[in-house]
Short mmCIF file of C-alpha atoms (C1' of nucleotides) in Angstrom, two decimals:
data_model
loop_
_atom_site.label_atom_id
_atom_site.label_comp_id
_atom_site.label_asym_id
_atom_site.label_seq_id
_atom_site.Cartn_x
_atom_site.Cartn_y
_atom_site.Cartn_z
CA MET A 215 144.50 20.75 80.80
CA GLY A 216 144.65 21.50 77.14
CA ALA A 217 143.26 24.89 76.29
CA SER A 218 139.67 24.92 75.22
CA TYR A 219 138.64 25.32 71.63
CA TYR A 220 135.37 26.92 72.68
CA GLN A 221 133.43 24.71 70.34
CA PHE A 222 130.53 22.41 71.12
CA CYS A 223 131.68 20.00 68.43
CA PRO A 224 132.36 16.59 69.98
CA VAL A 225 135.54 16.24 67.97
CA ALA A 226 136.82 19.47 69.45
CA LYS A 227 135.83 18.48 72.98
CA THR A 228 137.55 15.14 72.60
CA MET A 229 140.70 16.68 71.25
CA GLU A 230 140.84 19.19 74.08
CA LEU A 231 141.38 16.18 76.22
CA LEU A 232 143.63 14.12 74.01
CA ASP A 233 145.69 16.37 71.81
CA GLU A 234 148.28 17.36 74.32
CA ARG A 235 151.68 15.97 73.64
CA TRP A 236 152.17 12.42 74.96
CA THR A 237 148.59 11.95 76.07
CA MET A 238 147.63 9.52 73.36
CA LEU A 239 150.79 7.52 73.95
CA VAL A 240 149.93 7.19 77.61
CA VAL A 241 146.53 5.94 76.57
CA ARG A 242 148.23 3.55 74.18
CA GLU A 243 150.21 2.09 77.05
CA LEU A 244 147.09 1.77 79.16
CA VAL A 245 145.19 0.01 76.41
CA GLY A 246 147.45 -2.97 77.12
CA GLY A 247 145.94 -3.33 80.57
CA ASP A 248 146.88 -2.34 84.11
CA ARG A 249 150.18 -0.65 84.40
CA HIS A 250 152.49 0.47 87.15
CA PHE A 251 153.94 3.91 86.89
CA ASN A 252 157.31 2.48 86.06
CA ASP A 253 155.90 0.15 83.42
CA LEU A 254 154.53 3.21 81.73
CA ARG A 255 157.90 4.85 81.97
CA ARG A 256 159.55 1.96 80.20
CA GLY A 257 157.15 2.32 77.30
CA LEU A 258 157.68 6.10 77.28
CA PRO A 259 161.37 6.42 77.95
CA ARG A 260 161.71 9.96 76.64
CA MET A 261 158.91 11.31 78.74
CA SER A 262 159.98 12.85 82.01
CA PRO A 263 158.40 11.32 85.11
CA THR A 264 157.02 14.71 86.04
CA LEU A 265 155.20 14.98 82.79
CA LEU A 266 153.96 11.41 82.92
CA SER A 267 152.63 12.08 86.38
CA LYS A 268 150.88 15.19 85.16
CA ARG A 269 149.30 13.42 82.23
CA LEU A 270 148.11 10.59 84.39
CA GLN A 271 146.54 13.06 86.77
CA HIS A 272 144.74 14.69 83.87
CA LEU A 273 143.46 11.42 82.58
CA VAL A 274 142.30 10.36 86.02
CA ALA A 275 140.69 13.73 86.71
CA ALA A 276 138.93 13.59 83.37
CA GLY A 277 137.62 10.10 84.06
CA VAL A 278 139.51 8.38 81.27
CA ALA A 279 141.81 6.47 83.60
CA GLU A 280 141.65 5.19 87.14
CA ARG A 281 144.27 5.00 89.80
CA HIS A 282 144.09 1.92 91.99
CA LYS A 283 146.21 1.75 95.05
CA SER A 284 146.69 -1.49 96.95
CA GLY A 285 149.14 -1.04 99.75
CA VAL A 286 152.16 0.72 98.36
CA GLU A 287 151.39 -0.49 94.89
CA VAL A 288 149.68 1.76 92.41
CA ARG A 289 148.13 0.63 89.18
CA TYR A 290 146.67 2.70 86.44
CA ARG A 291 144.00 1.41 84.16
CA LEU A 292 141.47 2.77 81.74
CA SER A 293 137.95 3.59 82.88
CA PRO A 294 134.97 2.38 80.82
CA ALA A 295 135.18 5.63 78.85
CA GLY A 296 138.91 5.18 78.41
CA ARG A 297 138.49 1.64 77.17
CA GLU A 298 136.44 2.98 74.30
CA LEU A 299 139.51 4.83 73.14
CA ALA A 300 141.14 1.52 72.29
CA PRO A 301 139.68 1.36 68.77
CA ILE A 302 140.81 4.92 68.18
CA VAL A 303 144.36 4.10 69.21
CA ALA A 304 144.18 1.06 66.97
CA ALA A 305 142.95 3.17 64.07
CA LEU A 306 145.71 5.72 64.59
CA GLY A 307 148.28 2.95 64.53
CA ALA A 308 146.77 1.33 61.49
CA TRP A 309 146.76 4.65 59.69
CA GLY A 310 150.37 5.22 60.65
CA ILE A 311 151.62 1.88 59.50
CA ARG A 312 149.87 2.37 56.18
CA TRP A 313 150.96 5.90 55.48
CA ILE A 314 154.07 6.84 57.40
CA GLY A 315 157.12 6.49 55.20
CA GLU A 316 160.61 5.53 56.18
CA LEU A 317 161.41 5.90 59.85
CA GLY A 318 164.14 8.29 60.87
CA ASP A 319 167.24 6.88 62.49
CA ARG A 320 166.18 8.59 65.67
CA ASP A 321 162.93 6.64 65.70
CA LEU A 322 164.78 3.36 66.04
CA ASP A 323 165.28 2.36 69.64
CA PRO A 324 166.49 -1.04 70.82
CA LYS A 325 165.14 -0.45 74.30
CA LEU A 326 161.61 0.13 73.04
CA LEU A 327 161.92 -2.66 70.52
CA LEU A 328 162.86 -5.23 73.13
CA TRP A 329 160.29 -3.89 75.56
CA ASP A 330 157.62 -4.26 72.89
CA MET A 331 158.78 -7.69 71.82
CA HIS A 332 158.81 -9.06 75.35
CA ARG A 333 155.19 -8.06 75.68
CA ARG A 334 154.21 -10.02 72.62
CA VAL A 335 156.04 -13.26 73.31
CA ASP A 336 153.93 -16.23 72.35
CA HIS A 337 154.45 -18.29 75.45
CA ASP A 338 152.78 -21.31 73.90
CA ALA A 339 155.47 -21.36 71.24
CA VAL A 340 158.43 -20.93 73.54
CA PRO A 341 160.35 -24.07 74.63
CA ALA A 342 159.75 -25.50 78.07
CA GLY A 343 162.18 -24.37 80.74
CA ARG A 344 164.21 -21.24 80.39
CA THR A 345 165.41 -19.85 77.09
CA VAL A 346 167.83 -16.95 77.04
CA VAL A 347 168.10 -14.95 73.86
CA ARG A 348 170.82 -12.41 73.60
CA PHE A 349 170.30 -9.60 71.10
CA ASP A 350 173.15 -7.60 69.66
CA PHE A 351 172.84 -4.54 67.50
CA PRO A 352 176.43 -4.00 66.43
CA ALA A 353 175.89 -0.58 64.93
CA VAL A 354 174.35 0.84 68.07
CA PRO A 355 176.34 2.64 70.80
CA PRO A 356 177.66 0.20 73.40
CA SER A 357 175.26 1.20 76.16
CA GLN A 358 172.27 0.16 74.06
CA ARG A 359 173.90 -2.55 72.03
CA THR A 360 173.25 -5.72 73.97
CA TRP A 361 170.05 -7.06 75.46
CA TRP A 362 168.88 -10.29 77.01
CA LEU A 363 165.45 -11.76 76.80
CA VAL A 364 164.71 -14.46 79.36
CA LEU A 365 161.79 -16.53 78.19
CA THR A 366 159.78 -19.18 79.97
CA PRO A 367 156.36 -20.62 79.18
CA THR A 368 154.87 -18.12 81.62
CA GLU A 369 157.15 -15.12 81.67
CA ALA A 370 159.36 -12.86 79.64
CA ASP A 371 161.93 -10.48 81.02
CA VAL A 372 164.11 -7.92 79.29
CA CYS A 373 167.51 -7.13 80.68
CA ASP A 374 170.03 -4.55 79.64
CA ALA A 375 172.63 -6.27 81.79
CA ASP A 376 173.74 -9.88 81.65
CA PRO A 377 171.30 -11.81 83.84
CA GLY A 378 173.95 -14.47 84.30
CA PHE A 379 172.15 -17.38 82.66
CA ASP A 380 173.66 -19.36 79.81
CA VAL A 381 172.71 -17.83 76.50
CA THR A 382 170.60 -20.22 74.43
CA LEU A 383 170.51 -18.20 71.25
CA GLN A 384 172.39 -15.24 69.94
CA VAL A 385 170.59 -12.83 67.64
CA THR A 386 172.71 -10.28 65.83
CA ALA A 387 170.78 -7.70 63.90
CA ASP A 388 170.73 -4.46 62.09
CA LEU A 389 168.41 -2.34 64.23
CA ARG A 390 166.44 -0.96 61.33
CA SER A 391 165.88 -4.39 59.83
CA MET A 392 164.84 -5.87 63.15
CA THR A 393 162.41 -3.01 63.60
CA GLU A 394 161.04 -3.57 60.11
CA VAL A 395 160.47 -7.19 60.91
CA TRP A 396 158.65 -6.19 64.06
CA LEU A 397 156.45 -3.79 62.11
CA GLY A 398 155.65 -6.37 59.46
CA ASP A 399 157.49 -4.45 56.76
CA LEU A 400 160.12 -7.14 56.34
CA ASP A 401 159.69 -10.90 56.55
CA TRP A 402 161.75 -12.81 59.06
CA SER A 403 162.78 -15.11 56.25
CA ASP A 404 164.02 -12.25 54.10
CA ALA A 405 165.86 -10.68 56.98
CA LEU A 406 167.58 -13.97 57.77
CA ARG A 407 168.35 -14.72 54.15
CA SER A 408 169.94 -11.33 53.58
CA GLY A 409 171.95 -11.57 56.77
CA ALA A 410 170.40 -8.42 58.20
CA VAL A 411 169.44 -10.63 61.10
CA THR A 412 171.38 -13.71 62.10
CA ILE A 413 170.62 -16.28 64.73
CA GLN A 414 173.23 -18.54 66.25
CA GLY A 415 172.48 -21.58 68.36
CA PRO A 416 170.99 -25.05 68.10
CA PRO A 417 169.35 -25.29 64.63
CA ASP A 418 166.03 -26.62 65.87
CA LEU A 419 165.67 -23.75 68.31
CA ARG A 420 167.00 -21.25 65.82
CA ARG A 421 164.27 -22.06 63.36
CA GLY A 422 161.67 -21.61 66.06
CA VAL A 423 162.52 -18.01 66.92
CA PRO A 424 160.22 -16.22 64.47
CA ALA A 425 157.27 -18.05 65.98
CA TRP A 426 158.13 -16.97 69.51
CA PHE A 427 157.26 -13.36 68.86
CA LYS A 428 153.91 -12.15 67.73
CA LEU A 429 154.61 -9.01 65.74
CA ILE A 430 153.23 -5.60 66.59
CA THR A 431 149.45 -5.72 66.31
CA PHE A 432 149.49 -3.38 63.33
CA ALA A 433 151.82 -5.65 61.37
CA THR A 434 148.97 -7.28 59.49
CA VAL A 435 147.31 -4.06 58.38
CA PRO A 436 147.21 -4.06 54.57
CA ARG A 437 149.51 -1.47 53.01
CA PRO A 438 148.46 1.00 50.31
CA ASP A 439 149.09 0.20 46.68
CA ARG A 440 152.52 1.14 45.47
CA ASP A 441 151.24 4.02 43.42
CA GLN A 442 150.01 5.69 46.57
CA ARG A 443 152.77 7.56 48.27
CA PRO A 444 153.54 7.45 51.92
CA ILE A 445 153.33 10.75 53.70
CA ASN A 446 156.31 12.64 55.05
CA SER A 447 156.39 12.22 58.76
CA ARG A 448 159.27 14.61 59.06
CA MET B 879 156.08 20.28 62.92
CA GLY B 880 155.23 18.59 66.14
CA ALA B 881 158.29 17.46 68.03
CA SER B 882 159.24 13.88 67.48
CA TYR B 883 158.59 11.20 70.04
CA TYR B 884 161.54 9.20 68.82
CA GLN B 885 159.50 6.04 68.72
CA PHE B 886 158.96 3.68 65.82
CA CYS B 887 155.45 2.95 67.06
CA PRO B 888 152.92 3.86 64.37
CA VAL B 889 150.65 5.46 66.95
CA ALA B 890 153.48 7.75 67.98
CA LYS B 891 154.37 8.60 64.40
CA THR B 892 150.75 9.40 63.62
CA MET B 893 150.37 11.58 66.65
CA GLU B 894 153.53 13.50 65.84
CA LEU B 895 151.60 14.65 62.86
CA LEU B 896 148.18 15.13 64.36
CA ASP B 897 148.46 16.04 67.99
CA GLU B 898 149.29 19.65 67.59
CA ARG B 899 146.59 22.00 68.70
CA TRP B 900 143.93 22.61 66.03
CA THR B 901 145.30 20.09 63.55
CA MET B 902 142.55 17.54 64.00
CA LEU B 903 139.91 20.24 63.73
CA VAL B 904 141.37 21.37 60.44
CA VAL B 905 141.16 17.78 59.27
CA ARG B 906 137.59 17.65 60.52
CA GLU B 907 136.74 20.62 58.34
CA LEU B 908 138.43 19.04 55.35
CA VAL B 909 136.60 15.77 55.81
CA GLY B 910 133.52 17.65 54.63
CA GLY B 911 135.09 18.11 51.22
CA ASP B 912 136.93 20.86 49.38
CA ARG B 913 137.26 24.04 51.29
CA HIS B 914 138.40 27.54 50.67
CA PHE B 915 140.66 29.12 53.21
CA ASN B 916 137.87 31.35 54.40
CA ASP B 917 135.43 28.45 54.66
CA LEU B 918 137.87 26.85 57.00
CA ARG B 919 138.11 30.04 58.98
CA ARG B 920 134.38 30.12 59.47
CA GLY B 921 134.45 26.66 60.96
CA LEU B 922 137.43 27.59 63.11
CA PRO B 923 136.60 31.12 64.19
CA ARG B 924 138.94 31.20 67.16
CA MET B 925 141.93 30.10 65.17
CA SER B 926 144.10 32.90 63.88
CA PRO B 927 144.58 32.96 60.11
CA THR B 928 148.32 32.76 60.61
CA LEU B 929 147.98 29.56 62.54
CA LEU B 930 145.48 28.10 60.13
CA SER B 931 147.85 28.85 57.32
CA LYS B 932 150.67 27.17 59.18
CA ARG B 933 148.63 24.07 59.91
CA LEU B 934 147.52 23.80 56.32
CA GLN B 935 151.10 24.06 55.16
CA HIS B 936 152.03 21.26 57.53
CA LEU B 937 149.24 19.05 56.34
CA VAL B 938 150.11 19.71 52.72
CA ALA B 939 153.82 19.16 53.32
CA ALA B 940 153.06 15.93 55.10
CA GLY B 941 150.87 14.72 52.28
CA VAL B 942 147.65 14.63 54.24
CA ALA B 943 146.08 17.52 52.36
CA GLU B 944 146.42 19.03 48.93
CA ARG B 945 146.30 22.61 47.79
CA HIS B 946 144.62 23.17 44.47
CA LYS B 947 144.86 26.54 42.85
CA SER B 948 142.67 27.48 39.93
CA GLY B 949 143.23 31.07 38.96
CA VAL B 950 143.03 33.13 42.10
CA GLU B 951 140.97 30.51 43.83
CA VAL B 952 142.55 28.07 46.21
CA ARG B 953 140.93 24.95 47.52
CA TYR B 954 142.18 22.57 50.11
CA ARG B 955 141.22 18.96 50.16
CA LEU B 956 142.37 15.77 51.73
CA SER B 957 144.79 13.49 49.94
CA PRO B 958 144.10 9.75 49.75
CA ALA B 959 146.00 9.35 53.01
CA GLY B 960 144.06 12.20 54.55
CA ARG B 961 140.75 10.73 53.52
CA GLU B 962 141.54 7.69 55.60
CA LEU B 963 141.53 9.94 58.63
CA ALA B 964 137.80 10.42 58.19
CA PRO B 965 136.85 7.34 60.23
CA ILE B 966 139.21 8.48 62.97
CA VAL B 967 137.60 11.90 63.12
CA ALA B 968 134.24 10.18 63.19
CA ALA B 969 135.36 7.93 66.02
CA LEU B 970 136.68 10.87 68.01
CA GLY B 971 133.38 12.64 67.62
CA ALA B 972 131.39 9.55 68.51
CA TRP B 973 133.50 9.08 71.60
CA GLY B 974 133.02 12.69 72.56
CA ILE B 975 129.30 12.70 72.18
CA ARG B 976 129.08 9.57 74.30
CA TRP B 977 131.38 10.61 77.09
CA ILE B 978 131.76 14.37 77.30
CA GLY B 979 129.48 15.76 79.98
CA GLU B 980 127.75 19.08 80.07
CA LEU B 981 129.19 21.70 77.78
CA GLY B 982 130.57 24.86 79.29
CA ASP B 983 128.86 28.13 78.50
CA ARG B 984 131.92 29.11 76.55
CA ASP B 985 131.51 26.12 74.27
CA LEU B 986 128.18 27.42 73.01
CA ASP B 987 128.51 29.54 69.94
CA PRO B 988 125.67 30.71 67.74
CA LYS B 989 127.99 31.46 64.85
CA LEU B 990 129.29 27.92 64.78
CA LEU B 991 125.86 26.47 65.38
CA LEU B 992 124.35 28.28 62.42
CA TRP B 993 127.36 27.54 60.27
CA ASP B 994 127.02 23.86 61.09
CA MET B 995 123.28 23.81 60.58
CA HIS B 996 123.47 25.48 57.20
CA ARG B 997 125.79 22.74 56.06
CA ARG B 998 123.31 20.06 56.99
CA VAL B 999 120.17 21.51 55.50
CA ASP B 1000 118.06 18.84 53.89
CA HIS B 1001 117.31 20.59 50.66
CA ASP B 1002 114.78 17.97 49.64
CA ALA B 1003 112.74 18.84 52.68
CA VAL B 1004 112.87 22.62 52.28
CA PRO B 1005 109.93 24.36 50.58
CA ALA B 1006 110.25 25.47 46.99
CA GLY B 1007 111.32 29.05 46.47
CA ARG B 1008 113.08 31.00 49.16
CA THR B 1009 112.56 30.49 52.84
CA VAL B 1010 114.10 32.88 55.32
CA VAL B 1011 114.47 31.74 58.89
CA ARG B 1012 115.50 34.26 61.45
CA PHE B 1013 117.13 32.91 64.60
CA ASP B 1014 117.17 34.85 67.82
CA PHE B 1015 119.07 33.87 70.92
CA PRO B 1016 117.77 36.43 73.40
CA ALA B 1017 120.30 35.65 76.13
CA VAL B 1018 123.28 36.17 73.86
CA PRO B 1019 125.09 39.51 73.48
CA PRO B 1020 123.55 41.65 70.73
CA SER B 1021 126.34 41.19 68.23
CA GLN B 1022 125.77 37.44 68.14
CA ARG B 1023 122.09 37.38 68.90
CA THR B 1024 120.40 37.41 65.54
CA TRP B 1025 121.02 35.30 62.47
CA TRP B 1026 119.33 34.67 59.18
CA LEU B 1027 119.26 31.47 57.25
CA VAL B 1028 118.26 31.80 53.62
CA LEU B 1029 117.13 28.44 52.31
CA THR B 1030 116.33 27.31 48.81
CA PRO B 1031 116.08 23.82 47.34
CA THR B 1032 119.66 24.17 46.20
CA GLU B 1033 121.37 26.54 48.58
CA ALA B 1034 121.69 27.65 52.17
CA ASP B 1035 123.28 30.87 53.33
CA VAL B 1036 123.96 32.15 56.78
CA CYS B 1037 123.90 35.86 57.46
CA ASP B 1038 124.75 37.81 60.56
CA ALA B 1039 123.14 40.87 59.04
CA ASP B 1040 119.64 41.25 57.70
CA PRO B 1041 119.76 40.07 54.09
CA GLY B 1042 116.68 42.16 53.41
CA PHE B 1043 114.26 39.40 52.47
CA ASP B 1044 110.94 38.91 54.21
CA VAL B 1045 111.33 36.61 57.16
CA THR B 1046 109.29 33.44 56.70
CA LEU B 1047 109.82 31.98 60.12
CA GLN B 1048 111.12 33.30 63.36
CA VAL B 1049 112.95 30.92 65.68
CA THR B 1050 113.61 32.12 69.20
CA ALA B 1051 115.76 29.85 71.27
CA ASP B 1052 117.84 29.30 74.30
CA LEU B 1053 121.29 28.74 72.86
CA ARG B 1054 122.11 25.76 75.03
CA SER B 1055 118.84 24.04 74.18
CA MET B 1056 119.23 24.69 70.49
CA THR B 1057 122.74 23.26 70.68
CA GLU B 1058 121.44 20.21 72.54
CA VAL B 1059 118.89 19.65 69.83
CA TRP B 1060 121.63 19.90 67.23
CA LEU B 1061 123.73 17.34 69.12
CA GLY B 1062 120.80 14.95 69.51
CA ASP B 1063 120.71 15.36 73.27
CA LEU B 1064 117.30 17.00 73.21
CA ASP B 1065 114.37 16.23 70.94
CA TRP B 1066 112.95 19.01 68.84
CA SER B 1067 109.54 18.11 70.20
CA ASP B 1068 110.69 18.44 73.81
CA ALA B 1069 112.43 21.70 73.11
CA LEU B 1070 109.31 23.11 71.49
CA ARG B 1071 107.00 21.78 74.17
CA SER B 1072 109.05 23.29 76.97
CA GLY B 1073 109.33 26.60 75.18
CA ALA B 1074 113.12 26.47 75.11
CA VAL B 1075 112.73 26.85 71.37
CA THR B 1076 109.79 28.59 69.79
CA ILE B 1077 108.91 28.97 66.14
CA GLN B 1078 106.61 31.66 64.80
CA GLY B 1079 105.13 31.73 61.35
CA PRO B 1080 102.65 29.84 59.19
CA PRO B 1081 101.71 26.63 61.08
CA ASP B 1082 102.32 24.27 58.16
CA LEU B 1083 105.81 25.62 57.62
CA ARG B 1084 106.46 25.79 61.34
CA ARG B 1085 105.84 22.11 61.73
CA GLY B 1086 108.24 21.36 58.93
CA VAL B 1087 111.29 23.02 60.44
CA PRO B 1088 112.72 20.04 62.35
CA ALA B 1089 112.85 18.10 59.11
CA TRP B 1090 114.79 20.80 57.31
CA PHE B 1091 117.91 20.21 59.33
CA LYS B 1092 119.75 16.99 59.53
CA LEU B 1093 121.39 16.97 62.93
CA ILE B 1094 125.10 16.72 63.52
CA THR B 1095 126.29 13.36 62.21
CA PHE B 1096 127.11 12.17 65.71
CA ALA B 1097 123.58 12.81 66.94
CA THR B 1098 122.55 9.21 66.44
CA VAL B 1099 125.46 7.67 68.31
CA PRO B 1100 124.03 5.61 71.17
CA ARG B 1101 124.77 7.08 74.59
CA PRO B 1102 126.20 5.14 77.51
CA ASP B 1103 123.90 3.66 80.12
CA ARG B 1104 122.94 6.06 82.84
CA ASP B 1105 125.06 4.30 85.41
CA GLN B 1106 128.14 5.16 83.39
CA ARG B 1107 129.30 8.63 84.12
CA PRO B 1108 130.35 11.17 81.59
CA ILE B 1109 133.89 12.38 81.88
CA ASN B 1110 134.91 15.84 82.97
CA SER B 1111 135.95 17.75 79.96
CA ARG B 1112 137.02 20.72 82.06
"C1'" DC C 256 139.39 35.65 48.37
"C1'" DA C 257 143.79 34.13 50.55
"C1'" DG C 258 146.67 34.80 53.08
"C1'" DT C 259 151.41 37.64 55.80
"C1'" DA C 260 153.54 40.39 59.27
"C1'" DT C 261 154.30 41.42 64.04
"C1'" DC C 262 154.64 41.08 68.70
"C1'" DC C 263 154.30 39.65 73.15
"C1'" DC C 264 153.92 36.33 76.36
"C1'" DT C 265 152.46 32.42 78.65
"C1'" DT C 266 153.19 27.71 79.31
"C1'" DA C 267 154.65 23.48 77.86
"C1'" DT C 268 158.21 20.50 78.31
"C1'" DG C 269 162.97 18.57 78.54
"C1'" DA C 270 166.60 17.52 81.74
"C1'" DT C 271 168.14 16.31 86.07
"C1'" DA C 272 168.22 15.42 90.75
"C1'" DC C 273 166.02 13.92 94.66
"C1'" DT C 274 162.42 11.58 98.28
"C1'" DG C 275 159.25 8.43 101.03
"C1'" DC D 927 158.06 1.25 93.50
"C1'" DA D 928 155.97 5.92 92.73
"C1'" DG D 929 156.45 9.76 92.25
"C1'" DT D 930 158.15 15.55 93.46
"C1'" DA D 931 161.12 19.48 92.99
"C1'" DT D 932 163.45 22.73 90.33
"C1'" DC D 933 164.85 25.38 86.41
"C1'" DA D 934 165.83 27.43 82.12
"C1'" DT D 935 164.69 27.45 77.42
"C1'" DA D 936 162.11 27.28 73.50
"C1'" DA D 937 158.22 27.88 71.13
"C1'" DG D 938 153.60 27.58 70.60
"C1'" DG D 939 149.96 30.35 69.98
"C1'" DG D 940 146.60 34.45 70.67
"C1'" DA D 941 145.46 38.99 69.03
"C1'" DT D 942 145.52 42.34 65.65
"C1'" DA D 943 146.55 44.73 61.65
"C1'" DC D 944 147.61 44.69 57.05
"C1'" DT D 945 148.32 43.20 51.70
"C1'" DG D 946 147.82 41.55 46.74
#
DNA sequence: CAGTATCCCTTATGATACTG
DNA sequence: CAGTATCATAAGGGATACTG
């Protein structure tokens, strides 16, 4: 439990609960709906399972989250109180996308990017049948360089190993540019025109790709005027 | 600087900046407007000056706050980016007042209560001239038991020592009840009727007291239905 | 008023390996 | 899938005293 501030102020009481490292990110993951422990891990790859477990226990004990066990399966979800944190998480993200400046190289992560993208696939826009998109980030170390997204009108799976299906489309991208596209800081069209992102495959499918992925929810947040400076996140 | 999460997610980047202990409370203080270092200290009495200084430096370095020096005087205020945190602080407080259950005894603090109240005096409602209200919290240790509020149509001062003026009104209160009134959890009228708070002095002035203080801004936030349980803040 | 200087010490957390 | 166990390190932070 975070140490107390010994203040009656509701802001202080709320932050006692939420200002511990990682806590808000766990909530962020839960805002998306029910989650298995290992789903949460995939969205929080740098968090140790011990710590995730601890945070979840806190949130459950506090009444912000609930743990539902059916058989061997465990699902975490937000309680009614926890669900009311959703607008706060949204506001934090909107603030961040407005004011945080350039990302550090260390903030770029193909694993998280693909994991995020697969959650925002627009299944109505994806072709019937199975579409396999292979992503390559040439500048990234080999172990994180290549990813497969297997898309169907009902499902989306990320693989870090070749799933064995024929590749429908090959996307080759600069990781930073692809991330900027995802964040709404760079248009797909600009990224493709500049060559920062290239797509190989049947032209009709190729042109469809940008519509298959809804961007991060914060992508549409209006940015500050140019004369306002971003803050220094580092 | 808070450790990085190594995520491009705007929520993560924002929390890198804001999830360190005390940071959001410093922002909360700054949301009220310009503040001197020692004003901030009064609103954050359990924070060491070293740590406050460190947090302010972080916020300034990040571009969330600004340090303005005129002569020997220093004032801190929020930058444009920082000002956009105001709705987030408000949302955190609103969430807290809805969902946090009973406060612990350690969360009650006459010093903070009076400091808060003096900032929310409705000067239009206060009598002309000088009004001195003495507050007594009989159950509190002597050093924190007695406070004076000196009110005029333009100013409000808190004193922990007798300022020497004639006392106009004497308020004697149970600290928890007075805090509940301040938070909007207990009506003035109920507190007075039950005797948890008593006011002595000229009847016409006495009756005016509740109007002299605007309650904490979160006081009017609607509370959850009774069947929804508060969370456990401890 | 506006901070620094110390100092000690808990505890938070990262990393890794392992279990039912 | 859903976590525990262990461990060593860093560092975050509380308390207090002091300065220009």
